[in-house]
Coordinates of C-alpha atoms in Angstrom, one line a residue:
X1 CA 67.6 80.3 101.8
X2 CA 68.8 76.8 100.8
X3 CA 68.5 74.8 104.1
X4 CA 71.0 72.2 103.0
X5 CA 73.6 74.8 102.0
X6 CA 72.9 76.7 105.2
X7 CA 73.6 73.6 107.2
X8 CA 76.8 72.8 105.3
X9 CA 78.0 76.3 105.7
X10 CA 77.3 76.2 109.5
X11 CA 79.2 73.0 109.8
X12 CA 82.2 74.3 107.7
X13 CA 82.4 77.5 109.8
X14 CA 82.1 75.6 113.1
X15 CA 84.9 73.2 112.0
X16 CA 87.2 76.0 110.8
X17 CA 86.7 78.0 114.0
X18 CA 87.4 74.9 116.1
X19 CA 90.4 73.5 114.1
X20 CA 92.1 76.9 113.8
X21 CA 91.3 78.0 117.4
X22 CA 89.6 81.3 116.3
X23 CA 87.9 83.5 118.9
X24 CA 85.1 83.8 116.3
X25 CA 84.3 83.4 112.6
X26 CA 81.5 85.0 110.7
X27 CA 80.7 84.1 107.1
X28 CA 77.9 85.4 104.8
X29 CA 77.0 84.3 101.3
X30 CA 74.9 86.3 98.8
X31 CA 73.7 85.8 95.2
X32 CA 72.5 88.8 93.2
X33 CA 71.8 90.8 96.3
X34 CA 69.9 88.0 98.0
X35 CA 71.5 86.5 101.2
X36 CA 71.8 82.7 100.5
X37 CA 73.3 81.7 103.9
X38 CA 75.2 83.0 106.9
X39 CA 77.0 81.4 109.8
X40 CA 78.7 82.8 112.9
X41 CA 80.4 81.0 115.7
X42 CA 82.5 82.0 118.7
X43 CA 83.0 85.1 120.8
X44 CA 83.3 88.6 119.4
X45 CA 84.4 89.5 122.9
X46 CA 86.0 86.6 124.7
X47 CA 86.5 88.4 128.1
X48 CA 82.8 89.3 128.3
X49 CA 81.5 86.2 126.4
X50 CA 79.7 88.2 123.8
X51 CA 78.7 86.0 120.9
X52 CA 79.5 87.0 117.3
X53 CA 76.8 87.2 114.6
X54 CA 76.4 88.6 111.0
X55 CA 75.8 92.1 112.4
X56 CA 79.1 92.2 114.4
X57 CA 81.6 94.8 113.1
X58 CA 85.1 93.6 112.6
X59 CA 88.2 95.5 111.4
X60 CA 88.4 94.8 107.7
X61 CA 91.9 96.1 107.1
X62 CA 92.9 96.3 103.5
X63 CA 89.4 95.6 102.1
X64 CA 89.2 99.4 102.8
X65 CA 91.4 99.8 99.7
X66 CA 88.5 98.6 97.5
X67 CA 86.4 101.6 98.6
X68 CA 89.3 104.0 98.1
X69 CA 89.9 102.5 94.6
X70 CA 86.3 102.7 93.6
X71 CA 86.2 106.4 94.7
X72 CA 89.4 107.1 92.8
X73 CA 88.1 105.6 89.6
X74 CA 84.8 107.5 90.1
X75 CA 86.7 110.7 90.3
X76 CA 88.6 109.7 87.2
X77 CA 85.4 109.0 85.4
X78 CA 84.2 112.5 86.4
X79 CA 87.4 114.1 85.1
X80 CA 88.7 115.3 88.5
X81 CA 91.6 112.8 88.3
X82 CA 93.4 111.0 85.5
X83 CA 94.7 107.4 85.8
X84 CA 97.7 108.1 83.6
X85 CA 98.7 111.4 85.3
X86 CA 101.8 111.5 87.4
X87 CA 101.8 112.0 91.1
X88 CA 103.5 115.4 90.8
X89 CA 100.6 116.8 88.8
X90 CA 98.7 116.7 92.2
X91 CA 101.5 116.6 94.8
X92 CA 104.4 118.5 93.4
X93 CA 107.9 118.1 95.0
X94 CA 107.8 114.5 96.1
X95 CA 110.6 112.0 95.3
X96 CA 108.1 109.8 93.5
X97 CA 106.3 112.4 91.4
X98 CA 107.0 110.4 88.2
X99 CA 104.7 107.5 89.2
X100 CA 101.4 107.2 87.3
X101 CA 98.3 107.1 89.5
X102 CA 97.2 103.8 88.1
X103 CA 100.4 102.1 89.4
X104 CA 99.5 103.1 93.0
X105 CA 96.1 101.4 92.7
X106 CA 97.6 98.2 91.4
X107 CA 100.7 98.0 93.6
X108 CA 102.9 98.2 90.6
X109 CA 104.5 101.6 91.4
X110 CA 107.6 100.2 93.0
X111 CA 107.0 102.2 96.2
X112 CA 108.2 100.7 99.5
X113 CA 105.5 98.9 101.4
X114 CA 105.0 101.2 104.4
X115 CA 105.2 104.9 105.3
X116 CA 108.7 105.5 106.7
X117 CA 108.3 105.8 110.5
X118 CA 107.3 103.8 113.6
X119 CA 103.6 103.3 113.1
X120 CA 103.9 99.5 113.5
X121 CA 105.7 100.1 116.8
X122 CA 103.5 102.9 118.3
X123 CA 100.2 101.7 116.7
X124 CA 99.6 105.3 115.7
X125 CA 99.6 106.5 112.1
X126 CA 101.1 109.8 111.0
X127 CA 99.4 113.1 110.9
X128 CA 99.2 114.9 107.6
X129 CA 102.3 116.9 108.3
X130 CA 104.2 113.8 109.5
X131 CA 103.1 112.0 106.3
X132 CA 104.5 114.7 104.1
X133 CA 107.7 114.7 106.0
X134 CA 107.9 111.0 105.6
X135 CA 107.6 111.4 101.8
X136 CA 111.2 112.8 101.8
X137 CA 112.5 109.4 103.0
X138 CA 110.5 107.2 100.7
X139 CA 112.4 104.6 98.6
X140 CA 111.6 102.9 95.3
X141 CA 112.2 99.2 95.6
X142 CA 111.3 98.4 91.9
X143 CA 110.9 100.2 88.7
X144 CA 107.3 101.3 88.1
X145 CA 105.3 98.6 86.2
X146 CA 108.1 96.0 86.4
X147 CA 106.7 93.9 89.2
X148 CA 104.0 93.7 91.8
X149 CA 105.0 95.0 95.2
X150 CA 102.3 95.6 97.8
X151 CA 102.3 99.2 99.1
X152 CA 100.2 100.6 101.8
X153 CA 102.1 103.8 101.2
X154 CA 100.7 104.0 97.7
X155 CA 97.2 104.2 99.0
X156 CA 98.2 106.8 101.6
X157 CA 99.5 108.9 98.6
X158 CA 96.1 108.4 96.8
X159 CA 94.3 109.6 99.9
X160 CA 96.3 112.8 99.9
X161 CA 95.8 113.3 96.2
X162 CA 92.1 113.0 96.6
X163 CA 92.0 115.5 99.4
X164 CA 94.2 118.0 97.5
X165 CA 92.1 117.8 94.4
X166 CA 88.6 117.8 95.9
X167 CA 89.2 119.8 99.1
X168 CA 87.5 117.0 101.1
X169 CA 89.1 114.1 103.1
X170 CA 89.1 110.8 101.2
X171 CA 87.2 109.2 104.1
X172 CA 84.4 111.8 104.0
X173 CA 84.0 111.3 100.2
X174 CA 83.8 107.5 100.7
X175 CA 81.0 108.1 103.2
X176 CA 79.2 110.5 100.9
X177 CA 79.5 108.6 97.6
X178 CA 79.6 105.0 98.6
X179 CA 78.7 104.1 102.2
X180 CA 75.7 106.3 102.6
X181 CA 74.1 105.6 99.2
X182 CA 74.6 101.9 99.6
X183 CA 73.2 102.0 103.1
X184 CA 76.3 100.4 104.6
X185 CA 75.4 101.8 108.0
X186 CA 77.6 99.3 109.9
X187 CA 80.7 100.2 107.9
X188 CA 82.5 102.9 109.8
X189 CA 86.0 104.4 110.3
X190 CA 85.9 103.9 114.1
X191 CA 84.7 100.8 116.0
X192 CA 81.2 100.8 117.5
X193 CA 80.5 99.8 121.0
X194 CA 79.5 96.3 119.9
X195 CA 82.5 95.8 117.6
X196 CA 84.6 92.6 117.9
X197 CA 87.7 92.7 120.1
X198 CA 91.0 91.7 118.4
X199 CA 93.2 88.9 119.7
X200 CA 96.3 86.9 119.0
X201 CA 96.7 83.2 119.7
X202 CA 99.2 82.0 122.3
X203 CA 101.4 79.5 120.4
X204 CA 101.9 77.3 123.5
X205 CA 98.6 77.3 125.3
X206 CA 94.9 77.3 124.5
X207 CA 94.5 80.9 125.3
X208 CA 94.6 84.3 123.5
X209 CA 95.9 87.7 124.2
X210 CA 94.2 91.0 123.4
X211 CA 95.9 93.0 120.6
X212 CA 96.5 96.7 120.8
X213 CA 94.2 98.9 118.7
X214 CA 95.9 100.7 115.8
X215 CA 94.8 104.2 114.6
X216 CA 96.2 104.6 111.1
X217 CA 95.3 108.3 110.9
X218 CA 96.2 109.6 107.4
X219 CA 97.1 106.1 106.2
X220 CA 93.7 104.9 107.1
X221 CA 92.3 105.0 103.5
X222 CA 94.1 101.7 103.1
X223 CA 93.0 99.9 106.2
X224 CA 91.0 101.8 108.8
X225 CA 87.4 100.6 108.1
X226 CA 85.2 98.3 110.2
X227 CA 82.3 96.4 108.7
X228 CA 80.0 93.4 109.1
X229 CA 79.6 90.3 106.9
X230 CA 76.2 91.6 105.9
X231 CA 77.5 95.0 104.8
X232 CA 80.3 93.3 102.8
X233 CA 77.7 91.3 100.9
X234 CA 76.1 94.5 99.7
X235 CA 79.5 96.0 98.8
X236 CA 80.4 92.8 96.9
X237 CA 77.1 93.0 95.0
X238 CA 78.1 96.6 94.0
X239 CA 81.5 95.4 92.8
X240 CA 79.7 92.8 90.7
X241 CA 77.9 95.6 88.9
X242 CA 74.7 95.3 90.9
X243 CA 74.5 99.0 91.9
X244 CA 75.3 100.8 88.6
X245 CA 74.0 104.2 89.8
X246 CA 76.5 104.2 92.6
X247 CA 79.4 102.1 91.4
X248 CA 79.2 102.6 87.7
X249 CA 79.9 99.9 85.1
X250 CA 83.0 101.9 84.0
X251 CA 84.4 101.7 87.6
X252 CA 83.5 98.0 88.0
X253 CA 85.2 97.2 84.7
X254 CA 88.3 99.2 85.6
X255 CA 88.7 97.6 89.0
X256 CA 88.6 94.1 87.3
X257 CA 91.0 95.0 84.5
X258 CA 94.3 93.1 84.9
X259 CA 97.2 95.5 85.5
X260 CA 100.0 93.2 86.7
X261 CA 100.6 89.6 87.6
X262 CA 101.5 88.7 91.2
X263 CA 102.1 85.0 90.6
X264 CA 104.6 85.0 87.7
X265 CA 105.2 81.2 88.0
X266 CA 101.7 79.7 87.5
X267 CA 100.0 83.0 86.5
X268 CA 97.2 82.2 89.0
X269 CA 96.9 85.6 90.7
X270 CA 97.0 89.1 89.3
X271 CA 95.9 92.6 90.4
X272 CA 93.4 95.0 88.9
X273 CA 92.8 98.6 89.9
X274 CA 92.0 97.8 93.5
X275 CA 91.0 94.2 93.3
X276 CA 92.8 90.8 93.5
X277 CA 92.1 88.6 90.5
X278 CA 92.5 84.9 91.1
X279 CA 92.1 82.1 88.6
X280 CA 90.3 78.9 89.7
X281 CA 90.0 76.6 86.8
X282 CA 87.9 78.3 84.1
X283 CA 86.8 81.1 86.4
X284 CA 88.5 84.2 87.7
X285 CA 87.3 85.4 91.1
X286 CA 87.9 88.9 92.3
X287 CA 88.0 90.3 95.8
X288 CA 90.4 91.4 98.5
X289 CA 91.8 90.4 101.9
X290 CA 92.6 92.4 105.0
X291 CA 94.8 91.9 108.1
X292 CA 95.3 94.1 111.1
X293 CA 96.4 93.4 114.6
X294 CA 93.7 91.2 116.0
X295 CA 91.7 90.8 112.7
X296 CA 91.5 89.1 109.3
X297 CA 89.0 89.6 106.6
X298 CA 88.3 88.4 103.0
X299 CA 85.7 88.9 100.3
X300 CA 85.5 86.9 97.1
X301 CA 83.1 87.4 94.3
X302 CA 82.2 85.8 91.0
X303 CA 80.8 88.5 88.6
X304 CA 79.2 86.0 86.2
X305 CA 76.8 84.6 88.8
X306 CA 77.0 87.7 91.2
X307 CA 77.9 85.4 94.0
X308 CA 79.6 87.1 97.0
X309 CA 81.2 85.5 100.1
X310 CA 82.5 87.6 103.0
X311 CA 84.4 86.2 106.0
X312 CA 85.6 87.9 109.2
X313 CA 87.6 86.8 112.3
X314 CA 89.0 88.5 115.3
X315 CA 92.5 87.0 115.4
X316 CA 95.8 88.1 113.9
X317 CA 96.8 84.9 112.3
X318 CA 95.5 81.3 112.2
X319 CA 93.5 80.9 109.0
X320 CA 93.7 81.7 105.3
X321 CA 90.3 83.3 104.9
X322 CA 90.7 83.9 101.2
X323 CA 90.8 80.1 100.7
X324 CA 87.6 79.8 102.7
X325 CA 85.8 82.5 100.8
X326 CA 86.9 81.1 97.4
X327 CA 85.8 77.6 98.3
X328 CA 82.4 78.8 99.5
X329 CA 81.9 80.8 96.3
X330 CA 82.0 77.6 94.3
X331 CA 79.9 75.7 96.8
X332 CA 77.3 78.5 96.6
X333 CA 77.3 78.4 92.8
X334 CA 76.6 74.7 92.9
X335 CA 73.9 75.1 95.6
X336 CA 72.2 78.1 94.0
X337 CA 68.5 77.4 94.2
X338 CA 66.5 77.4 91.0
X339 CA 64.4 80.3 92.3
X340 CA 67.4 82.6 92.1
X341 CA 68.2 81.6 88.5
X342 CA 66.4 83.8 86.0
X343 CA 63.8 82.0 83.9
X344 CA 64.5 81.7 80.2
X345 CA 62.6 84.2 78.1
X346 CA 62.5 84.6 74.3
X347 CA 64.6 87.5 73.0
X348 CA 62.9 90.6 71.6
X349 CA 62.3 90.5 67.8
X350 CA 65.5 90.4 65.7
X351 CA 65.9 93.5 63.5
X352 CA 65.1 92.8 59.9
X353 CA 68.6 93.9 58.8
X354 CA 70.2 91.0 60.8
X355 CA 67.9 88.1 59.8
X356 CA 70.2 87.0 57.0
X357 CA 73.4 87.7 59.0
X358 CA 72.7 85.2 61.7
X359 CA 74.1 81.7 61.6
X360 CA 77.4 80.1 60.6
X361 CA 80.4 82.1 59.2
X362 CA 84.0 81.1 58.6
X363 CA 87.4 82.8 58.8
X364 CA 90.8 81.3 58.9
X365 CA 89.3 77.8 59.3
X366 CA 87.4 78.9 62.5
X367 CA 83.7 78.7 62.5
X368 CA 81.9 81.6 64.1
X369 CA 78.2 81.6 65.0
X370 CA 76.3 84.9 65.0
X371 CA 73.1 84.8 67.0
X372 CA 70.4 87.2 68.3
X373 CA 69.9 87.2 72.1
X374 CA 68.0 89.2 74.7
X375 CA 70.6 91.8 74.9
X376 CA 71.5 92.1 71.2
X377 CA 73.8 90.6 68.6
X378 CA 76.3 88.0 69.8
X379 CA 79.1 85.9 68.3
X380 CA 81.2 82.9 69.5
X381 CA 83.7 80.5 68.1
X382 CA 82.3 76.9 67.7
X383 CA 85.5 75.6 69.1
X384 CA 85.3 77.5 72.4
X385 CA 81.9 79.1 72.9
X386 CA 82.2 79.7 76.6
X387 CA 85.3 81.8 76.4
X388 CA 84.7 83.6 73.1
X389 CA 81.2 85.0 73.6
X390 CA 81.1 88.5 72.2
X391 CA 78.3 91.1 72.3
X392 CA 77.9 93.9 69.8
X393 CA 76.1 97.2 69.8
X394 CA 75.0 99.0 66.6
X395 CA 76.9 102.2 65.8
X396 CA 75.6 103.0 62.4
X397 CA 73.8 101.1 59.5
X398 CA 75.9 98.0 58.8
X399 CA 78.4 98.7 61.6
X400 CA 78.4 96.9 65.0
X401 CA 81.0 97.4 67.7
X402 CA 82.2 94.5 69.9
X403 CA 81.7 95.9 73.4
X404 CA 82.6 92.8 75.4
X405 CA 84.3 89.5 74.7
X406 CA 86.6 88.4 71.9
X407 CA 88.0 91.2 69.7
X408 CA 86.5 93.7 72.1
X409 CA 86.4 97.2 70.5
X410 CA 86.7 96.0 66.9
X411 CA 84.0 96.7 64.2
X412 CA 81.8 94.1 62.5
X413 CA 80.9 95.6 59.1
X414 CA 78.0 94.2 57.1
X415 CA 78.0 95.2 53.4
X416 CA 75.3 94.3 51.0
X417 CA 76.2 93.8 47.3
X418 CA 74.4 92.5 44.3
X419 CA 76.2 89.2 45.0
X420 CA 75.0 88.9 48.6
X421 CA 76.3 89.8 52.1
X422 CA 79.9 90.6 52.9
X423 CA 81.1 90.5 56.6
X424 CA 84.3 91.8 58.0
X425 CA 85.2 91.7 61.6
X426 CA 88.4 93.5 62.7
X427 CA 89.0 93.7 58.9
X428 CA 89.0 89.9 58.5
X429 CA 86.5 88.6 55.9
X430 CA 83.9 86.1 57.0
X431 CA 82.4 83.7 54.5
X432 CA 79.5 81.2 54.7
X433 CA 81.8 78.3 53.8
X434 CA 85.3 77.4 54.9
X435 CA 88.1 78.6 52.7

């Protein structure tokens, strides 16, 4: 643990808790599955003066959706569901059967925000039969795919589809396929005895009021989970690709694949299949936020450095936690100790067939460098190396497929003739000199 960064984080957390009058605030930072720092301040239970710490469970609200999305995409990868299939393939007879499953995950379906009913008055979610009755009263507030419109209802529909197809409740499958294998023992569907108590601030006095507890019932796949900052670090590591046997690379890539823009003015925020995608300068952070009566949560992650920040508080409003987690991600990247940075190592021997392919090539006045790295053949434009790095895999003699980066999916074809080497990438010829 970097002691300077730990001290700076503790000061930031204490300041934010004090300035925003939060009952408690817990923040944890991890890099590549190693906890870098954590800080907690304030009371998890004000009435009984129980201090909060990194093992205190808080309601995480809509961060639950990241688990539901990961499970859904895993079922798609296994062939049990299909992202482009319509809802009526799984739930026939609804008023929204024409909606593709992918639009539910990305909040681009046009479904209204909440399940029709009085859940936010009674604090009790619908039973399965009540949910299906409510489907008859659902409205579409936008055309599918036309704009982003957040929909808790959409995730409730996903939960019912999963149960219909698998025969098991969505919550049980999240336990079996995600929580248990990742050893997220403090992430549960019901609060433990030591869970934080939720409050709201009094606007006119320095006091707080206890919030009622909501049971979302069948809507809970979008907001029912409780977790700790420690557990969320491990979950964030998995979303960075750090647990490929549990959350596969295919699922991780799909969750990070942009589906729709939220911010259509500055194009700073978009949505993937279950994750928020936010641009900060030359980086795009992913993650999610959560808000329930008495609680707020946020998780931000940078896949490039596998840096994860989770923050939890037990108050309804009062702080923009996603701004805190984003800030701390960048502070953690800067503070990352050298011991956590992998040492440089020489690449394995370059295949003989590529020796005379490496180096400078030109196409349409752009210079491209082909180079051999530890994970294979790479290419980048000299004009913008950081944003055009591309990795290839060999498919056949003389054929290399771009699997990530610029022109992803296109073939690089190497042909040897009596006059020398000919290269074509995405059918464009590359030459050793500009032309």
